[in-house]
């Protein structure tokens, strides 16, 4: 049986208001006390917004705790604490409706956290509105989104665990979307664009579903997204798509299926690179990085990154694969100085 201890639940306050908090919510106070955490979860009755979470981990026995939240997001990697010791960790979490994919169900109101790890021990927790958090907004498809069900996971779902307090991930990726549908659906671009604040990073990875989009339209759609992000004062970052795990006989991925060249001959990664250069937009070449990694692991070793064993799926990633790919994104955010080193977990 897993060991779990709750020594203290610190006050959860909502003094002041976030810009995303409705006016009628200003007089609401979230419940206080130990009764709002169980051995496996915590629930805080807070309105949509961005919140800083400070946790104290540890107990009488050695412990190892991870924290997830909302729609299966990884918020804090598993953290080991020696017996009798305490450590404090902080992160910032985005609370929104719908809480997962933008076209999905609303989910449960408030902030829900789940406690995991081999021996979870929560000694204290404090949740407060985030005053100066910077958003990393994600625009993408099913390889990026907050996937609702196991064994699927998008890399955007795993990215929050690599970030410290002051950086939140607002994942507006949605399954099945192309550049065409993302711009057309009022639940997507028309909803997301007004949420962009000056200084926010907006990562765009759309390609997997642009199977019938011609090159001129694809390029124009990317340019529209870049211009719209900049109109709001945000900083666009173009991301080439993760590869499909589709090997040639020689063990390479040098084929149209793996490298996202559609039936019209549109080389999506090449167009993204071209638009990034023309528009002077930072580029995360996830196609190149995932290609190199998958080829290095080989036919057998790369299966665990995707859902091949579970679903014979060579496009969508497992939790493990999404975590590895989120790490590649984290590395590029640091290498290109797009986020401060002090806001990112490494190692």
mmCIF file of C-alpha atoms in Angstrom:
data_model
loop_
_atom_site.group_PDB
_atom_site.id
_atom_site.type_symbol
_atom_site.label_atom_id
_atom_site.label_comp_id
_atom_site.label_asym_id
_atom_site.label_seq_id
_atom_site.Cartn_x
_atom_site.Cartn_y
_atom_site.Cartn_z
ATOM 1 C CA UNK A 1 0.000 0.000 0.000
ATOM 2 C CA UNK A 2 1.297 3.454 -0.797
ATOM 3 C CA UNK A 3 2.197 5.652 2.158
ATOM 4 C CA UNK A 4 0.472 9.045 2.220
ATOM 5 C CA UNK A 5 0.539 11.790 4.856
ATOM 6 C CA UNK A 6 -1.022 15.225 5.049
ATOM 7 C CA UNK A 7 0.563 17.282 7.787
ATOM 8 C CA UNK A 8 -0.755 20.663 6.812
ATOM 9 C CA UNK A 9 -3.043 22.277 4.280
ATOM 10 C CA UNK A 10 -2.061 25.939 4.161
ATOM 11 C CA UNK A 11 -4.627 28.647 3.599
ATOM 12 C CA UNK A 12 -5.893 28.943 0.062
ATOM 13 C CA UNK A 13 -6.597 32.588 -0.678
ATOM 14 C CA UNK A 14 -8.010 34.539 -3.562
ATOM 15 C CA UNK A 15 -7.246 38.089 -2.463
ATOM 16 C CA UNK A 16 -7.497 40.325 -5.490
ATOM 17 C CA UNK A 17 -8.696 39.185 -8.865
ATOM 18 C CA UNK A 18 -7.188 37.821 -12.017
ATOM 19 C CA UNK A 19 -8.156 39.358 -15.307
ATOM 20 C CA UNK A 20 -9.712 35.998 -16.183
ATOM 21 C CA UNK A 21 -11.812 35.857 -12.995
ATOM 22 C CA UNK A 22 -15.436 36.944 -13.450
ATOM 23 C CA UNK A 23 -16.514 39.957 -11.388
ATOM 24 C CA UNK A 24 -19.132 37.942 -9.543
ATOM 25 C CA UNK A 25 -16.398 35.604 -8.327
ATOM 26 C CA UNK A 26 -14.504 38.300 -6.437
ATOM 27 C CA UNK A 27 -16.436 37.733 -3.228
ATOM 28 C CA UNK A 28 -16.048 33.969 -3.337
ATOM 29 C CA UNK A 29 -13.549 32.307 -1.032
ATOM 30 C CA UNK A 30 -12.304 28.818 -1.737
ATOM 31 C CA UNK A 31 -12.776 26.253 0.992
ATOM 32 C CA UNK A 32 -9.966 25.889 3.500
ATOM 33 C CA UNK A 33 -8.782 22.862 5.404
ATOM 34 C CA UNK A 34 -7.551 19.345 5.248
ATOM 35 C CA UNK A 35 -10.933 18.010 4.208
ATOM 36 C CA UNK A 36 -10.295 19.130 0.644
ATOM 37 C CA UNK A 37 -7.407 16.715 0.089
ATOM 38 C CA UNK A 38 -7.696 12.952 0.143
ATOM 39 C CA UNK A 39 -4.992 10.327 -0.117
ATOM 40 C CA UNK A 40 -4.999 10.689 -3.894
ATOM 41 C CA UNK A 41 -6.373 14.122 -4.819
ATOM 42 C CA UNK A 42 -7.142 17.729 -3.905
ATOM 43 C CA UNK A 43 -9.960 19.932 -5.149
ATOM 44 C CA UNK A 44 -10.118 23.729 -4.931
ATOM 45 C CA UNK A 45 -13.299 25.585 -5.807
ATOM 46 C CA UNK A 46 -11.709 28.399 -7.806
ATOM 47 C CA UNK A 47 -12.908 30.145 -10.983
ATOM 48 C CA UNK A 48 -11.016 29.969 -14.299
ATOM 49 C CA UNK A 49 -7.671 31.732 -14.173
ATOM 50 C CA UNK A 50 -4.005 31.103 -13.533
ATOM 51 C CA UNK A 51 -2.855 29.889 -10.116
ATOM 52 C CA UNK A 52 0.415 29.409 -8.299
ATOM 53 C CA UNK A 53 0.594 26.150 -6.359
ATOM 54 C CA UNK A 54 3.162 25.678 -3.588
ATOM 55 C CA UNK A 55 3.470 22.170 -2.166
ATOM 56 C CA UNK A 56 5.503 20.779 0.708
ATOM 57 C CA UNK A 57 6.378 17.126 0.211
ATOM 58 C CA UNK A 58 7.612 14.526 2.661
ATOM 59 C CA UNK A 59 6.649 12.499 5.718
ATOM 60 C CA UNK A 60 7.954 10.295 8.493
ATOM 61 C CA UNK A 61 8.965 7.625 5.995
ATOM 62 C CA UNK A 62 10.810 8.040 2.704
ATOM 63 C CA UNK A 63 8.428 9.269 0.024
ATOM 64 C CA UNK A 64 8.193 9.863 -3.702
ATOM 65 C CA UNK A 65 5.447 12.116 -5.046
ATOM 66 C CA UNK A 66 4.308 13.355 -8.430
ATOM 67 C CA UNK A 67 1.439 15.748 -9.100
ATOM 68 C CA UNK A 68 -0.931 15.875 -12.052
ATOM 69 C CA UNK A 69 -4.041 17.897 -12.597
ATOM 70 C CA UNK A 70 -7.067 18.843 -14.645
ATOM 71 C CA UNK A 71 -7.195 16.724 -17.813
ATOM 72 C CA UNK A 72 -4.264 14.386 -17.161
ATOM 73 C CA UNK A 73 -1.636 17.134 -17.221
ATOM 74 C CA UNK A 74 1.736 16.398 -15.625
ATOM 75 C CA UNK A 75 2.460 19.326 -13.309
ATOM 76 C CA UNK A 76 5.307 18.125 -11.096
ATOM 77 C CA UNK A 77 7.682 15.235 -11.837
ATOM 78 C CA UNK A 78 8.127 12.501 -9.269
ATOM 79 C CA UNK A 79 10.125 13.930 -6.377
ATOM 80 C CA UNK A 80 11.866 11.735 -3.801
ATOM 81 C CA UNK A 81 12.210 12.918 -0.188
ATOM 82 C CA UNK A 82 14.179 11.177 2.573
ATOM 83 C CA UNK A 83 12.428 10.006 5.716
ATOM 84 C CA UNK A 84 11.691 12.844 8.105
ATOM 85 C CA UNK A 85 12.619 15.510 5.554
ATOM 86 C CA UNK A 86 10.514 18.137 3.733
ATOM 87 C CA UNK A 87 10.988 19.810 0.358
ATOM 88 C CA UNK A 88 8.999 22.602 -1.230
ATOM 89 C CA UNK A 89 8.137 22.840 -4.910
ATOM 90 C CA UNK A 90 6.061 25.394 -6.828
ATOM 91 C CA UNK A 91 4.371 25.500 -10.203
ATOM 92 C CA UNK A 92 1.767 27.558 -12.021
ATOM 93 C CA UNK A 93 -1.347 25.979 -13.488
ATOM 94 C CA UNK A 94 -3.939 27.181 -15.986
ATOM 95 C CA UNK A 95 -7.572 26.555 -15.028
ATOM 96 C CA UNK A 96 -10.013 26.915 -17.914
ATOM 97 C CA UNK A 97 -13.324 25.729 -19.344
ATOM 98 C CA UNK A 98 -13.256 23.387 -21.190
ATOM 99 C CA UNK A 99 -10.394 22.122 -19.042
ATOM 100 C CA UNK A 100 -8.940 19.915 -21.791
ATOM 101 C CA UNK A 101 -9.421 20.118 -25.541
ATOM 102 C CA UNK A 102 -11.270 23.292 -26.609
ATOM 103 C CA UNK A 103 -13.991 21.313 -28.412
ATOM 104 C CA UNK A 104 -14.250 18.716 -25.636
ATOM 105 C CA UNK A 105 -16.447 18.541 -22.529
ATOM 106 C CA UNK A 106 -16.278 21.295 -19.917
ATOM 107 C CA UNK A 107 -14.793 18.993 -17.288
ATOM 108 C CA UNK A 108 -15.112 19.633 -13.564
ATOM 109 C CA UNK A 109 -15.166 23.214 -12.219
ATOM 110 C CA UNK A 110 -12.267 24.427 -10.129
ATOM 111 C CA UNK A 111 -8.725 23.132 -9.803
ATOM 112 C CA UNK A 112 -8.251 19.390 -9.418
ATOM 113 C CA UNK A 113 -4.870 17.916 -8.524
ATOM 114 C CA UNK A 114 -3.968 14.236 -8.426
ATOM 115 C CA UNK A 115 -1.225 12.778 -6.257
ATOM 116 C CA UNK A 116 0.902 9.983 -7.650
ATOM 117 C CA UNK A 117 4.315 8.457 -7.395
ATOM 118 C CA UNK A 118 5.534 5.301 -5.693
ATOM 119 C CA UNK A 119 4.983 6.635 -2.155
ATOM 120 C CA UNK A 120 3.142 9.985 -2.203
ATOM 121 C CA UNK A 121 3.338 12.229 0.841
ATOM 122 C CA UNK A 122 1.873 15.728 0.818
ATOM 123 C CA UNK A 123 2.724 17.794 3.909
ATOM 124 C CA UNK A 124 1.246 21.110 2.807
ATOM 125 C CA UNK A 125 -0.283 23.014 -0.066
ATOM 126 C CA UNK A 126 -1.094 26.636 -0.854
ATOM 127 C CA UNK A 127 -2.942 27.923 -3.931
ATOM 128 C CA UNK A 128 -2.999 31.627 -4.830
ATOM 129 C CA UNK A 129 -3.850 33.634 -7.952
ATOM 130 C CA UNK A 130 -0.788 34.084 -10.163
ATOM 131 C CA UNK A 131 -0.083 37.804 -10.446
ATOM 132 C CA UNK A 132 2.685 37.955 -13.021
ATOM 133 C CA UNK A 133 2.693 34.589 -14.754
ATOM 134 C CA UNK A 134 3.673 34.350 -18.391
ATOM 135 C CA UNK A 135 1.622 32.032 -20.559
ATOM 136 C CA UNK A 136 2.877 29.482 -23.040
ATOM 137 C CA UNK A 137 -0.156 29.024 -25.268
ATOM 138 C CA UNK A 138 -0.225 25.927 -27.464
ATOM 139 C CA UNK A 139 -2.020 25.708 -30.810
ATOM 140 C CA UNK A 140 -1.899 22.257 -32.323
ATOM 141 C CA UNK A 141 -3.494 18.897 -33.019
ATOM 142 C CA UNK A 142 -3.848 15.531 -31.259
ATOM 143 C CA UNK A 143 -0.078 15.093 -30.935
ATOM 144 C CA UNK A 144 0.013 18.239 -28.765
ATOM 145 C CA UNK A 145 -3.336 18.373 -26.947
ATOM 146 C CA UNK A 146 -4.447 17.392 -23.445
ATOM 147 C CA UNK A 147 -5.632 13.909 -24.358
ATOM 148 C CA UNK A 148 -8.620 12.838 -22.227
ATOM 149 C CA UNK A 149 -7.931 9.117 -22.067
ATOM 150 C CA UNK A 150 -5.127 6.663 -21.405
ATOM 151 C CA UNK A 151 -2.885 5.540 -23.107
ATOM 152 C CA UNK A 152 -2.806 8.675 -25.278
ATOM 153 C CA UNK A 153 -0.857 11.808 -24.403
ATOM 154 C CA UNK A 154 0.122 14.924 -26.313
ATOM 155 C CA UNK A 155 3.497 16.537 -25.698
ATOM 156 C CA UNK A 156 1.739 19.711 -24.542
ATOM 157 C CA UNK A 157 0.143 17.659 -21.780
ATOM 158 C CA UNK A 158 3.583 16.781 -20.437
ATOM 159 C CA UNK A 159 5.262 20.174 -20.877
ATOM 160 C CA UNK A 160 4.031 21.743 -17.575
ATOM 161 C CA UNK A 161 6.155 19.389 -15.443
ATOM 162 C CA UNK A 162 9.275 21.027 -16.887
ATOM 163 C CA UNK A 163 8.235 24.527 -15.796
ATOM 164 C CA UNK A 164 8.490 26.301 -12.454
ATOM 165 C CA UNK A 165 6.269 28.939 -10.881
ATOM 166 C CA UNK A 166 5.768 31.935 -13.165
ATOM 167 C CA UNK A 167 5.248 29.999 -16.408
ATOM 168 C CA UNK A 168 1.940 28.327 -17.203
ATOM 169 C CA UNK A 169 0.898 26.180 -20.158
ATOM 170 C CA UNK A 170 -2.488 26.991 -21.682
ATOM 171 C CA UNK A 171 -2.982 24.093 -24.078
ATOM 172 C CA UNK A 172 -5.508 24.966 -26.787
ATOM 173 C CA UNK A 173 -4.467 22.158 -29.130
ATOM 174 C CA UNK A 174 -7.379 20.081 -30.367
ATOM 175 C CA UNK A 175 -7.592 16.631 -31.931
ATOM 176 C CA UNK A 176 -8.109 16.419 -35.677
ATOM 177 C CA UNK A 177 -7.401 20.053 -36.472
ATOM 178 C CA UNK A 178 -5.589 21.431 -39.504
ATOM 179 C CA UNK A 179 -4.554 25.020 -40.165
ATOM 180 C CA UNK A 180 -7.834 25.345 -42.096
ATOM 181 C CA UNK A 181 -10.153 24.050 -39.391
ATOM 182 C CA UNK A 182 -8.322 25.771 -36.542
ATOM 183 C CA UNK A 183 -8.850 29.151 -38.173
ATOM 184 C CA UNK A 184 -12.460 28.410 -39.138
ATOM 185 C CA UNK A 185 -13.816 26.957 -35.889
ATOM 186 C CA UNK A 186 -15.061 29.721 -33.532
ATOM 187 C CA UNK A 187 -14.190 27.506 -30.542
ATOM 188 C CA UNK A 188 -10.554 27.622 -31.595
ATOM 189 C CA UNK A 189 -8.709 30.607 -33.101
ATOM 190 C CA UNK A 190 -11.512 33.131 -32.510
ATOM 191 C CA UNK A 191 -11.588 32.055 -28.861
ATOM 192 C CA UNK A 192 -7.839 31.724 -28.323
ATOM 193 C CA UNK A 193 -6.616 34.930 -29.977
ATOM 194 C CA UNK A 194 -8.305 37.316 -27.480
ATOM 195 C CA UNK A 195 -6.654 35.403 -24.611
ATOM 196 C CA UNK A 196 -3.137 36.208 -25.829
ATOM 197 C CA UNK A 197 -1.439 38.814 -23.643
ATOM 198 C CA UNK A 198 1.631 40.919 -24.393
ATOM 199 C CA UNK A 199 4.735 38.826 -23.822
ATOM 200 C CA UNK A 200 3.001 35.451 -24.053
ATOM 201 C CA UNK A 201 4.682 32.727 -26.091
ATOM 202 C CA UNK A 202 2.384 31.042 -28.599
ATOM 203 C CA UNK A 203 3.668 27.744 -30.014
ATOM 204 C CA UNK A 204 1.997 26.585 -33.235
ATOM 205 C CA UNK A 205 2.273 22.983 -34.460
ATOM 206 C CA UNK A 206 -0.322 22.198 -37.126
ATOM 207 C CA UNK A 207 0.423 19.841 -40.017
ATOM 208 C CA UNK A 208 -0.732 16.275 -39.377
ATOM 209 C CA UNK A 209 -4.277 16.951 -40.568
ATOM 210 C CA UNK A 210 -3.480 19.286 -43.470
ATOM 211 C CA UNK A 211 -3.641 16.273 -45.758
ATOM 212 C CA UNK A 212 -5.548 18.076 -48.520
ATOM 213 C CA UNK A 213 -4.284 21.628 -47.950
ATOM 214 C CA UNK A 214 -2.371 23.061 -50.889
ATOM 215 C CA UNK A 215 0.934 24.816 -50.286
ATOM 216 C CA UNK A 216 -0.290 28.378 -50.901
ATOM 217 C CA UNK A 217 -3.181 27.930 -48.472
ATOM 218 C CA UNK A 218 -1.003 26.247 -45.862
ATOM 219 C CA UNK A 219 1.554 29.034 -46.028
ATOM 220 C CA UNK A 220 -1.139 31.724 -45.875
ATOM 221 C CA UNK A 221 -2.757 30.068 -42.845
ATOM 222 C CA UNK A 222 0.540 30.009 -40.955
ATOM 223 C CA UNK A 223 1.108 33.663 -41.839
ATOM 224 C CA UNK A 224 -2.389 34.503 -40.573
ATOM 225 C CA UNK A 225 -1.677 32.840 -37.237
ATOM 226 C CA UNK A 226 1.683 34.602 -36.894
ATOM 227 C CA UNK A 227 0.151 38.001 -37.679
ATOM 228 C CA UNK A 228 -2.763 37.409 -35.314
ATOM 229 C CA UNK A 229 -0.455 36.464 -32.451
ATOM 230 C CA UNK A 230 1.663 39.549 -33.001
ATOM 231 C CA UNK A 231 -1.443 41.742 -33.174
ATOM 232 C CA UNK A 232 -2.102 40.784 -29.553
ATOM 233 C CA UNK A 233 1.479 41.417 -28.455
ATOM 234 C CA UNK A 234 2.331 37.739 -28.251
ATOM 235 C CA UNK A 235 5.493 36.076 -29.491
ATOM 236 C CA UNK A 236 4.801 33.366 -32.097
ATOM 237 C CA UNK A 237 6.984 30.271 -32.250
ATOM 238 C CA UNK A 238 6.512 27.886 -35.179
ATOM 239 C CA UNK A 239 7.001 24.187 -34.431
ATOM 240 C CA UNK A 240 7.491 21.570 -37.118
ATOM 241 C CA UNK A 241 5.432 18.402 -36.491
ATOM 242 C CA UNK A 242 6.656 15.300 -34.726
ATOM 243 C CA UNK A 243 7.499 12.511 -37.175
ATOM 244 C CA UNK A 244 5.340 9.506 -37.790
ATOM 245 C CA UNK A 245 7.103 6.281 -36.874
ATOM 246 C CA UNK A 246 7.242 4.938 -40.414
ATOM 247 C CA UNK A 247 10.525 3.236 -41.246
ATOM 248 C CA UNK A 248 12.130 2.470 -44.567
ATOM 249 C CA UNK A 249 13.832 -0.907 -45.051
ATOM 250 C CA UNK A 250 17.192 0.738 -44.316
ATOM 251 C CA UNK A 251 16.063 1.967 -40.892
ATOM 252 C CA UNK A 252 15.559 5.610 -41.884
ATOM 253 C CA UNK A 253 12.455 7.791 -41.889
ATOM 254 C CA UNK A 254 13.160 9.422 -45.240
ATOM 255 C CA UNK A 255 9.670 9.038 -46.681
ATOM 256 C CA UNK A 256 6.609 11.216 -47.127
ATOM 257 C CA UNK A 257 4.525 9.460 -44.477
ATOM 258 C CA UNK A 258 7.126 9.847 -41.731
ATOM 259 C CA UNK A 259 8.108 13.403 -42.669
ATOM 260 C CA UNK A 260 4.620 14.859 -43.147
ATOM 261 C CA UNK A 261 4.539 15.443 -46.898
ATOM 262 C CA UNK A 262 0.868 15.348 -47.899
ATOM 263 C CA UNK A 263 -0.801 13.808 -50.925
ATOM 264 C CA UNK A 264 -0.429 17.032 -52.881
ATOM 265 C CA UNK A 265 3.316 16.975 -52.344
ATOM 266 C CA UNK A 266 3.274 19.744 -49.735
ATOM 267 C CA UNK A 267 6.296 19.348 -47.465
ATOM 268 C CA UNK A 268 4.820 20.738 -44.256
ATOM 269 C CA UNK A 269 8.057 21.018 -42.258
ATOM 270 C CA UNK A 270 9.776 22.759 -45.182
ATOM 271 C CA UNK A 271 6.952 25.294 -45.478
ATOM 272 C CA UNK A 272 7.031 25.952 -41.722
ATOM 273 C CA UNK A 273 10.788 26.543 -41.849
ATOM 274 C CA UNK A 274 10.322 28.896 -44.798
ATOM 275 C CA UNK A 275 7.576 30.921 -43.083
ATOM 276 C CA UNK A 276 9.614 31.134 -39.865
ATOM 277 C CA UNK A 277 12.584 32.508 -41.796
ATOM 278 C CA UNK A 278 10.507 34.966 -43.848
ATOM 279 C CA UNK A 279 8.561 36.244 -40.843
ATOM 280 C CA UNK A 280 11.580 36.196 -38.501
ATOM 281 C CA UNK A 281 9.780 33.869 -36.129
ATOM 282 C CA UNK A 282 11.594 31.487 -33.738
ATOM 283 C CA UNK A 283 11.498 27.909 -35.018
ATOM 284 C CA UNK A 284 11.497 24.677 -33.026
ATOM 285 C CA UNK A 285 12.358 22.002 -35.587
ATOM 286 C CA UNK A 286 10.657 19.129 -33.828
ATOM 287 C CA UNK A 287 10.541 17.141 -37.072
ATOM 288 C CA UNK A 288 14.332 17.053 -37.265
ATOM 289 C CA UNK A 289 14.751 16.332 -33.553
ATOM 290 C CA UNK A 290 12.160 13.547 -33.377
ATOM 291 C CA UNK A 291 13.479 12.024 -36.622
ATOM 292 C CA UNK A 292 16.976 11.825 -35.194
ATOM 293 C CA UNK A 293 15.724 10.328 -31.933
ATOM 294 C CA UNK A 294 13.416 7.738 -33.523
ATOM 295 C CA UNK A 295 16.098 6.631 -35.982
ATOM 296 C CA UNK A 296 18.653 6.337 -33.183
ATOM 297 C CA UNK A 297 16.313 4.087 -31.203
ATOM 298 C CA UNK A 298 15.523 1.940 -34.227
ATOM 299 C CA UNK A 299 12.460 -0.064 -35.190
ATOM 300 C CA UNK A 300 12.083 -1.816 -31.838
ATOM 301 C CA UNK A 301 13.348 0.816 -29.443
ATOM 302 C CA UNK A 302 11.117 3.546 -30.844
ATOM 303 C CA UNK A 303 7.888 1.599 -30.325
ATOM 304 C CA UNK A 304 7.625 2.795 -26.719
ATOM 305 C CA UNK A 305 7.493 6.438 -27.834
ATOM 306 C CA UNK A 306 4.299 5.823 -29.768
ATOM 307 C CA UNK A 307 1.251 3.648 -29.237
ATOM 308 C CA UNK A 308 2.469 0.875 -31.496
ATOM 309 C CA UNK A 309 2.305 -1.848 -28.851
ATOM 310 C CA UNK A 310 -1.124 -0.773 -27.606
ATOM 311 C CA UNK A 311 -2.851 0.399 -30.795
ATOM 312 C CA UNK A 312 -0.491 -0.265 -33.726
ATOM 313 C CA UNK A 313 -0.451 3.542 -33.854
ATOM 314 C CA UNK A 314 2.657 5.184 -35.305
ATOM 315 C CA UNK A 315 1.390 8.777 -35.045
ATOM 316 C CA UNK A 316 0.177 9.330 -31.486
ATOM 317 C CA UNK A 317 2.506 9.198 -28.527
ATOM 318 C CA UNK A 318 2.403 7.325 -25.251
ATOM 319 C CA UNK A 319 2.860 9.169 -21.960
ATOM 320 C CA UNK A 320 6.523 8.198 -22.156
ATOM 321 C CA UNK A 321 6.891 9.452 -25.722
ATOM 322 C CA UNK A 322 5.011 12.673 -25.042
ATOM 323 C CA UNK A 323 7.232 13.309 -22.016
ATOM 324 C CA UNK A 324 10.386 12.763 -24.062
ATOM 325 C CA UNK A 325 9.131 15.043 -26.842
ATOM 326 C CA UNK A 326 8.062 17.719 -24.345
ATOM 327 C CA UNK A 327 11.637 17.572 -23.071
ATOM 328 C CA UNK A 328 12.876 18.348 -26.572
ATOM 329 C CA UNK A 329 10.591 21.398 -26.665
ATOM 330 C CA UNK A 330 11.837 22.457 -23.223
ATOM 331 C CA UNK A 331 15.426 22.179 -24.416
ATOM 332 C CA UNK A 332 14.729 24.408 -27.425
ATOM 333 C CA UNK A 333 12.896 27.006 -25.342
ATOM 334 C CA UNK A 334 16.020 27.245 -23.195
ATOM 335 C CA UNK A 335 18.536 27.083 -26.029
ATOM 336 C CA UNK A 336 16.809 29.910 -27.897
ATOM 337 C CA UNK A 337 16.397 31.970 -24.701
ATOM 338 C CA UNK A 338 12.630 32.061 -25.157
ATOM 339 C CA UNK A 339 12.093 31.421 -21.431
ATOM 340 C CA UNK A 340 14.278 32.281 -18.413
ATOM 341 C CA UNK A 341 16.464 29.463 -17.088
ATOM 342 C CA UNK A 342 15.121 29.987 -13.579
ATOM 343 C CA UNK A 343 11.599 29.105 -14.708
ATOM 344 C CA UNK A 344 12.519 25.729 -16.178
ATOM 345 C CA UNK A 345 13.302 22.358 -14.593
ATOM 346 C CA UNK A 346 16.210 20.500 -16.140
ATOM 347 C CA UNK A 347 17.673 17.071 -15.531
#
